[in-house]
CSV table of C-alpha atoms in Angstrom, one decimal:
chain,number,residue,atom,x,y,z
A,1,MET,CA,53.7,133.5,101.6
A,2,ALA,CA,56.0,133.7,98.6
A,3,GLY,CA,59.8,133.3,99.3
A,4,GLU,CA,60.7,136.9,98.3
A,5,GLU,CA,58.0,138.4,100.7
A,6,ARG,CA,59.0,136.1,103.5
A,7,ASN,CA,62.7,137.0,103.2
A,8,GLN,CA,61.8,140.7,103.2
A,9,MET,CA,59.6,140.1,106.4
A,10,ILE,CA,62.6,138.4,108.1
A,11,LEU,CA,64.9,141.3,107.2
A,12,LEU,CA,62.5,143.9,108.4
A,13,ASP,CA,62.2,142.0,111.7
A,14,LEU,CA,66.1,141.6,112.0
A,15,VAL,CA,66.5,145.4,111.5
A,16,LYS,CA,64.3,146.2,114.3
A,17,LEU,CA,66.4,144.4,116.8
A,18,PRO,CA,68.2,146.9,119.1
A,19,HIS,CA,71.8,146.0,117.9
A,20,ASN,CA,70.7,146.3,114.3
A,21,SER,CA,68.5,149.4,114.5
A,22,VAL,CA,71.3,151.8,113.9
A,23,CYS,CA,73.9,151.8,111.0
A,24,ALA,CA,76.8,149.6,111.8
A,25,ASP,CA,79.2,152.3,110.8
A,26,CYS,CA,78.0,155.7,111.6
A,27,GLY,CA,75.1,155.1,113.9
A,28,ALA,CA,72.3,156.6,111.7
A,29,PRO,CA,68.9,155.3,112.9
A,30,ASP,CA,66.7,153.0,110.9
A,31,PRO,CA,69.3,151.6,108.3
A,32,ASP,CA,67.5,150.2,105.3
A,33,TRP,CA,70.5,148.7,103.5
A,34,ALA,CA,72.6,145.7,104.3
A,35,SER,CA,75.9,144.1,103.3
A,36,TYR,CA,75.3,140.3,102.9
A,37,LYS,CA,79.0,139.7,102.7
A,38,LEU,CA,79.6,141.0,106.1
A,39,GLY,CA,76.2,140.5,107.5
A,40,VAL,CA,75.6,144.2,108.7
A,41,PHE,CA,72.8,146.6,108.5
A,42,VAL,CA,74.0,150.1,107.2
A,43,CYS,CA,72.5,153.4,106.1
A,44,LEU,CA,72.2,154.7,102.5
A,45,ASN,CA,75.3,156.9,102.8
A,46,CYS,CA,77.6,154.1,104.2
A,47,SER,CA,76.1,151.4,101.7
A,48,GLY,CA,77.7,153.4,98.8
A,49,ILE,CA,81.1,153.1,100.6
A,50,HIS,CA,80.7,149.3,101.0
A,51,ARG,CA,79.6,149.0,97.4
A,52,ASN,CA,82.9,150.6,96.3
A,53,LEU,CA,84.7,148.1,98.5
A,54,TYR,CA,82.7,145.2,96.9
A,55,ASN,CA,81.0,144.4,100.1
A,56,LYS,CA,77.9,143.3,98.3
A,57,VAL,CA,75.0,145.6,99.5
A,58,LYS,CA,71.3,145.4,98.8
A,59,SER,CA,68.2,147.4,99.9
A,60,ILE,CA,66.3,145.5,102.5
A,61,LYS,CA,63.0,146.9,101.1
A,62,LEU,CA,63.6,147.3,97.4
A,63,ASP,CA,65.8,144.3,96.4
A,64,ASN,CA,65.2,140.7,96.2
A,65,TRP,CA,67.1,138.5,98.7
A,66,GLU,CA,68.0,134.9,98.2
A,67,ASP,CA,67.5,132.5,101.2
A,68,SER,CA,71.3,132.1,101.6
A,69,MET,CA,71.8,135.9,101.9
A,70,VAL,CA,69.0,136.1,104.5
A,71,GLU,CA,70.7,133.2,106.5
A,72,THR,CA,73.9,135.2,106.4
A,73,MET,CA,72.1,138.2,107.9
A,74,LYS,CA,70.4,136.0,110.6
A,75,SER,CA,73.5,134.3,111.8
A,76,ASN,CA,75.6,137.7,111.8
A,77,GLY,CA,74.3,141.2,112.6
A,78,ASN,CA,75.9,144.4,113.7
A,79,ASP,CA,76.9,143.2,117.2
A,80,LYS,CA,78.7,140.1,116.0
A,81,ALA,CA,80.6,142.1,113.3
A,82,ARG,CA,81.7,144.6,116.1
A,83,GLU,CA,83.1,141.8,118.1
A,84,VAL,CA,85.4,141.0,115.2
A,85,TYR,CA,86.0,144.2,113.3
A,86,GLU,CA,86.0,146.7,116.3
A,87,LYS,CA,87.6,144.5,118.9
A,88,ALA,CA,90.5,146.8,119.4
A,89,VAL,CA,89.5,150.3,118.4
A,90,PRO,CA,91.8,152.8,120.4
A,91,TYR,CA,89.8,155.0,122.7
A,92,TYR,CA,91.0,158.1,120.8
A,93,PHE,CA,90.1,156.8,117.3
A,94,TYR,CA,87.4,158.8,116.0
A,95,ARG,CA,84.1,156.9,115.2
A,96,PRO,CA,82.1,159.0,112.7
A,97,LEU,CA,78.6,160.2,113.3
A,98,PRO,CA,75.9,160.4,110.6
A,99,ASN,CA,76.5,164.1,109.7
A,100,ASP,CA,80.4,163.8,109.5
A,101,SER,CA,82.2,164.3,106.3
A,102,THR,CA,82.4,161.5,103.7
A,103,VAL,CA,86.2,161.1,104.2
A,104,LEU,CA,85.8,160.2,107.8
A,105,ARG,CA,83.1,157.6,107.2
A,106,GLU,CA,84.9,156.1,104.2
A,107,GLN,CA,88.3,155.7,106.1
A,108,TRP,CA,86.6,154.3,109.2
A,109,ILE,CA,84.8,151.6,107.0
A,110,ARG,CA,88.1,150.9,105.1
A,111,ALA,CA,90.1,150.7,108.4
A,112,LYS,CA,87.6,148.2,109.8
A,113,TYR,CA,86.8,145.9,106.9
A,114,GLN,CA,89.5,146.3,104.4
A,115,ARG,CA,92.8,147.0,106.5
A,116,LEU,CA,91.4,145.1,109.5
A,117,GLU,CA,93.1,147.6,111.8
A,118,PHE,CA,90.9,146.9,114.9
A,119,THR,CA,90.9,142.9,115.0
A,120,GLY,CA,93.6,142.9,117.9
A,121,GLU,CA,96.1,141.2,115.7
A,122,ILE,CA,99.6,142.7,115.9
A,123,LYS,CA,100.5,144.6,112.8
A,124,TYR,CA,103.8,145.5,111.4
A,125,PRO,CA,104.4,148.2,110.7
A,126,PRO,CA,101.9,149.4,113.3
A,127,PRO,CA,99.3,152.0,112.3
A,128,SER,CA,100.8,155.4,112.5
A,129,TYR,CA,98.4,156.7,115.1
A,130,THR,CA,99.7,154.2,117.6
A,131,THR,CA,103.4,155.3,117.5
A,132,GLY,CA,103.3,158.7,119.1
A,133,PHE,CA,105.2,160.3,116.1
A,134,TYR,CA,104.1,161.2,112.7
A,135,GLU,CA,105.4,163.5,110.0
A,136,GLY,CA,104.6,164.4,106.4
A,137,LEU,CA,103.6,167.1,103.9
A,138,LEU,CA,100.3,168.9,104.0
A,139,TRP,CA,98.9,171.7,101.8
A,140,LYS,CA,98.7,174.7,104.1
A,141,LYS,CA,96.8,178.0,103.2
A,142,GLY,CA,98.9,181.1,103.8
A,143,LYS,CA,98.1,183.3,106.8
A,144,GLU,CA,97.3,186.4,104.6
A,145,LYS,CA,96.9,184.7,101.1
A,146,THR,CA,94.5,182.3,99.7
A,147,GLN,CA,97.1,180.2,98.2
A,148,PHE,CA,98.0,176.6,99.5
A,149,ASN,CA,101.5,175.7,99.7
A,150,GLN,CA,103.2,172.5,100.8
A,151,ARG,CA,104.7,172.4,104.3
A,152,LYS,CA,106.3,169.8,106.5
A,153,PHE,CA,104.5,168.9,109.7
A,154,VAL,CA,106.0,167.0,112.6
A,155,LEU,CA,103.7,165.6,115.5
A,156,SER,CA,105.4,164.5,118.6
A,157,GLU,CA,103.8,162.8,121.6
A,158,ARG,CA,107.1,163.1,123.7
A,159,ASP,CA,107.2,166.8,123.4
A,160,PHE,CA,103.3,167.3,123.0
A,161,THR,CA,103.9,169.4,120.0
A,162,LEU,CA,102.9,170.0,116.4
A,163,THR,CA,105.6,171.7,114.4
A,164,TYR,CA,105.5,172.9,110.8
A,165,TYR,CA,108.4,174.0,108.5
A,166,THR,CA,108.5,176.1,105.4
A,167,ASP,CA,111.0,173.6,103.8
A,168,ASP,CA,111.3,169.9,103.7
A,169,THR,CA,114.9,170.0,105.1
A,170,GLU,CA,114.1,171.8,108.3
A,171,ILE,CA,117.3,173.8,107.8
A,172,LYS,CA,115.6,177.1,108.4
A,173,GLY,CA,114.0,175.8,111.6
A,174,PRO,CA,110.3,175.6,112.5
A,175,LYS,CA,107.8,178.2,111.4
A,176,ALA,CA,105.7,177.4,114.3
A,177,VAL,CA,105.6,175.0,117.3
A,178,ILE,CA,102.1,174.4,118.5
A,179,HIS,CA,101.6,172.9,122.0
A,180,ILE,CA,99.1,170.1,121.9
A,181,LYS,CA,97.4,171.5,125.0
A,182,ASP,CA,95.3,174.0,123.0
A,183,LEU,CA,95.0,172.2,119.7
A,184,ASN,CA,91.8,171.2,118.1
A,185,ALA,CA,91.3,169.6,114.7
A,186,LEU,CA,88.1,169.3,112.8
A,187,PHE,CA,87.2,168.4,109.1
A,188,GLN,CA,85.9,171.5,107.2
A,189,PRO,CA,85.6,170.3,103.5
A,190,GLU,CA,83.0,172.9,102.3
A,191,LYS,CA,84.6,175.8,104.2
A,192,ILE,CA,88.2,174.9,102.9
A,193,GLY,CA,86.9,174.0,99.5
A,194,HIS,CA,88.6,170.6,99.5
A,195,SER,CA,86.9,167.3,100.3
A,196,HIS,CA,89.9,166.5,102.6
A,197,GLY,CA,90.1,170.0,104.3
A,198,LEU,CA,91.1,170.0,107.9
A,199,GLN,CA,91.0,173.0,110.2
A,200,LEU,CA,93.6,173.2,113.1
A,201,THR,CA,92.9,175.8,115.8
A,202,PHE,CA,95.1,176.6,118.7
A,203,GLN,CA,95.9,179.5,121.2
A,204,GLY,CA,98.3,181.9,119.7
A,205,GLU,CA,100.3,184.6,121.7
A,206,HIS,CA,97.3,187.0,121.7
A,207,ARG,CA,94.5,185.5,119.7
A,208,THR,CA,93.2,182.1,118.7
A,209,ARG,CA,95.0,181.0,115.5
A,210,ASN,CA,93.4,178.9,112.7
A,211,ILE,CA,95.4,176.9,110.2
A,212,TYR,CA,93.7,175.3,107.1
A,213,VAL,CA,95.4,172.2,105.5
A,214,TYR,CA,94.5,169.3,103.2
A,215,HIS,CA,96.2,166.2,101.7
A,216,GLU,CA,95.4,164.8,98.4
A,217,LYS,CA,94.9,161.2,99.8
A,218,SER,CA,91.9,160.6,102.1
A,219,GLU,CA,93.8,158.0,104.1
A,220,ASP,CA,96.6,160.3,104.9
A,221,ILE,CA,94.4,163.3,106.1
A,222,VAL,CA,92.4,161.0,108.4
A,223,THR,CA,95.6,159.4,109.6
A,224,TRP,CA,96.7,163.0,110.5
A,225,PHE,CA,93.5,163.5,112.2
A,226,ASN,CA,93.7,160.4,114.3
A,227,CYS,CA,97.4,160.9,115.1
A,228,ILE,CA,96.5,164.3,116.5
A,229,ARG,CA,93.8,162.7,118.5
A,230,ALA,CA,96.2,160.2,119.9
A,231,VAL,CA,98.6,162.7,121.2
A,232,ARG,CA,95.8,164.9,122.4
A,233,PHE,CA,94.5,162.0,124.4
A,234,ALA,CA,97.9,161.2,125.9
A,235,TYR,CA,98.3,164.8,126.9
A,236,LEU,CA,94.8,164.8,128.6
A,237,LYS,CA,95.7,161.7,130.6
A,238,THR,CA,98.7,163.6,132.1
A,239,ALA,CA,96.7,166.9,132.6
A,240,TYR,CA,93.7,165.1,134.0
A,241,PRO,CA,95.1,162.0,135.8
A,242,THR,CA,91.8,161.3,137.6
A,243,GLY,CA,89.7,161.7,134.5
A,244,SER,CA,87.9,158.6,133.1
A,245,ASN,CA,88.3,157.8,129.4
A,246,ASP,CA,84.4,158.7,129.0
A,247,GLU,CA,85.2,162.1,130.4
A,248,LEU,CA,88.4,162.7,128.4
A,249,ILE,CA,87.2,161.5,124.9
A,250,PRO,CA,84.8,164.5,124.3
A,251,MET,CA,87.6,166.8,125.1
A,252,ILE,CA,90.1,165.4,122.5
A,253,THR,CA,88.7,167.2,119.5
A,254,ARG,CA,85.2,168.7,118.8
A,255,ASN,CA,83.1,170.2,116.0
A,256,TYR,CA,81.7,173.7,116.5
A,257,LEU,CA,77.9,174.1,117.4
A,258,LYS,CA,77.5,176.5,114.5
A,259,GLU,CA,79.2,178.7,112.0
A,260,GLY,CA,77.9,181.4,109.7
A,261,TYR,CA,77.4,185.1,108.9
A,262,MET,CA,75.6,187.6,111.0
A,263,GLU,CA,75.9,191.4,111.1
A,264,LYS,CA,77.3,193.0,114.2
A,265,THR,CA,77.3,196.5,115.6
A,266,GLY,CA,79.4,198.1,118.2
A,267,PRO,CA,79.2,198.6,121.9
A,268,LEU,CA,77.0,201.8,121.5
A,269,GLN,CA,74.7,200.1,119.2
A,270,ARG,CA,74.8,203.2,117.0
A,271,GLU,CA,77.8,202.0,114.9
A,272,THR,CA,77.3,200.9,111.5
A,273,PHE,CA,76.5,197.1,111.2
A,274,LYS,CA,79.2,195.0,109.6
A,275,LYS,CA,79.0,191.5,108.2
A,276,ARG,CA,81.1,189.0,110.2
A,277,TRP,CA,81.6,185.3,110.1
A,278,PHE,CA,80.8,183.8,113.6
A,279,VAL,CA,81.9,180.5,115.1
A,280,LEU,CA,80.3,179.0,118.4
A,281,ASP,CA,82.8,176.8,120.3
A,282,SER,CA,80.7,175.1,123.0
A,283,GLN,CA,83.8,173.6,124.8
A,284,SER,CA,85.5,176.9,125.3
A,285,ARG,CA,82.1,178.7,125.7
A,286,LYS,CA,83.3,181.3,123.1
A,287,LEU,CA,81.6,183.0,120.2
A,288,PHE,CA,84.3,184.0,117.8
A,289,TYR,CA,83.8,186.5,114.9
A,290,TYR,CA,86.0,187.0,111.9
A,291,LYS,CA,85.9,189.2,108.9
A,292,SER,CA,85.8,186.1,106.6
A,293,PRO,CA,85.4,182.2,107.0
A,294,LEU,CA,89.2,181.4,106.3
A,295,ASP,CA,90.8,184.1,108.5
A,296,ALA,CA,93.8,183.0,110.5
A,297,GLU,CA,92.9,185.1,113.6
A,298,GLU,CA,89.6,186.2,115.1
A,299,LEU,CA,88.6,189.9,115.4
A,300,GLY,CA,87.2,189.2,118.8
A,301,ALA,CA,85.5,186.6,121.0
A,302,ILE,CA,82.5,186.8,123.4
A,303,PHE,CA,82.4,184.5,126.5
A,304,ILE,CA,79.0,182.8,126.8
A,305,GLY,CA,78.5,182.0,130.5
A,306,PRO,CA,75.4,180.4,132.2
A,307,GLU,CA,72.0,182.0,133.0
A,308,THR,CA,72.8,181.9,136.7
A,309,ASN,CA,75.9,184.3,136.0
A,310,ASN,CA,73.7,187.0,134.3
A,311,TYR,CA,74.2,185.8,130.8
A,312,SER,CA,71.1,185.7,128.5
A,313,VAL,CA,70.0,185.4,124.8
A,314,LYS,CA,66.9,186.5,123.1
A,315,GLU,CA,65.6,187.7,119.7
A,316,CYS,CA,65.2,191.3,119.2
A,317,VAL,CA,64.6,194.2,116.9
A,318,PRO,CA,67.2,197.1,117.5
A,319,LYS,CA,65.5,200.4,117.9
A,320,SER,CA,68.3,202.6,116.7
A,321,ALA,CA,70.7,201.0,114.1
A,322,ARG,CA,72.0,201.8,110.7
A,323,GLY,CA,73.7,200.0,108.0
A,324,ASN,CA,72.0,196.6,108.8
A,325,LYS,CA,70.7,194.8,105.7
A,326,TRP,CA,69.2,192.0,107.7
A,327,LYS,CA,66.3,192.2,110.0
A,328,TYR,CA,66.2,189.1,112.3
A,329,GLY,CA,67.9,190.1,115.5
A,330,VAL,CA,69.8,188.2,118.2
A,331,THR,CA,70.7,189.9,121.6
A,332,VAL,CA,73.4,188.4,123.8
A,333,ASP,CA,73.7,190.1,127.2
A,334,THR,CA,76.8,189.6,129.3
A,335,PRO,CA,77.6,191.1,132.7
A,336,GLU,CA,79.8,193.6,130.8
A,337,ARG,CA,77.8,194.6,127.9
A,338,GLN,CA,74.9,193.8,125.4
A,339,TYR,CA,75.6,192.6,121.8
A,340,ILE,CA,73.3,192.9,119.0
A,341,PHE,CA,73.6,190.6,115.9
A,342,MET,CA,71.4,190.4,112.7
A,343,CYS,CA,70.6,187.3,110.8
A,344,GLU,CA,69.6,187.2,107.1
A,345,GLU,CA,66.8,184.7,107.6
A,346,GLU,CA,64.5,183.7,110.4
A,347,LYS,CA,65.8,180.1,110.2
A,348,GLU,CA,69.3,181.3,110.9
A,349,GLN,CA,68.0,183.5,113.8
A,350,LYS,CA,66.3,180.4,115.4
A,351,GLU,CA,69.4,178.2,114.9
A,352,TRP,CA,71.5,180.8,116.6
A,353,LEU,CA,69.2,181.2,119.5
A,354,SER,CA,69.0,177.4,120.0
A,355,VAL,CA,72.7,176.7,120.0
A,356,LEU,CA,73.5,179.8,122.2
A,357,HIS,CA,70.8,178.5,124.7
A,358,GLN,CA,72.5,175.2,124.7
A,359,VAL,CA,75.7,176.9,126.0
A,360,LEU,CA,73.8,179.0,128.4
A,361,LEU,CA,72.2,175.9,130.1
A,362,ARG,CA,75.5,174.2,130.7
A,363,ARG,CA,77.2,174.5,134.1
A,364,MET,CA,80.5,176.3,134.3
A,365,ALA,CA,83.5,174.0,134.6
A,366,PRO,CA,86.5,175.2,136.7
A,367,ARG,CA,88.5,176.0,133.6
A,368,ASP,CA,85.6,178.2,132.3
A,369,TYR,CA,86.0,180.6,135.2
A,370,ALA,CA,89.7,181.0,134.3
A,371,THR,CA,88.8,181.6,130.7
A,372,GLU,CA,86.1,184.2,131.6
A,373,ALA,CA,88.5,186.1,134.0
A,374,ASN,CA,91.3,186.1,131.4
A,375,MET,CA,89.0,187.5,128.6
A,376,ASN,CA,87.7,190.1,131.0
A,377,ARG,CA,91.3,191.2,131.8
A,378,LYS,CA,92.0,191.8,128.0
A,379,ARG,CA,89.1,194.0,127.5
């Protein structure tokens, strides 16, 4: 067997080992690239980031490998790399998944291999997400306008608040003080129109409130995200003192199950259908609807309880409707009323049915009963 062929066979056997069978950085299955500088197997997307960091990557199937490179891969591997580069990752620090935005994966890789933030060595100054306090300028979208303006934000673990000001000097006082209790943060680059776009969502006085921000520097916006996660984790430890880390970590921040346009009619199902932007938040069991994707406040929200509590979802064709341009229907039945939505394509209909069923099949937590009762009181 020729040397090149032998080396490829060795690599293909190595990548089948359980600890090498997913990307070392985002967990994508069946990685087919590797960094022979670090000795880790990575997916195609993460390999491009490694290449930008001069971490010397090759395809394990398409490129030629020298004997010394293969020996590096044999003596290292993903598990050994984690022991060094992920030795002291804080519980709250976000580990990106395969479908996460590029900025999250890039900064995770830079934090691990370039800045060596998780080796357990004491750093000075310490990383910002470990200090319990962070402040700086972010570009924020106006509540009613599409224009983004710089605003000063201050995050405090001591007060469990995120505050923002309309001027850097803070003379005018805060524009808003957001309690960390209800705050969620998620990256929304396509929705916001910026590769570093971050959506902040919290409970306002009467409705859920959305704030859309970004920072020009990728490291800064990911630092903001992980600082928020750190303070959220600290809050959850006080709010749920008996909760384990494994139970609390999914509650720190979350992505939404699905977002997109559907048409909606009124309670009598004879009102004209109107196009609305829908957001399904699995954790709160709420289906929000907005006039447009970047609205600051929702037009309304629907609580999605379990099937055992008389909630159901099914596809439908409304018998009496007007104004609808789309024909793929979704019916959501609650104990109070029936909702009819229309999707533009069958694919969208199937996706909405699937994610709504995911929520229906989940058991209610104690906090869900309080949410349901509160929403019913407001009707």
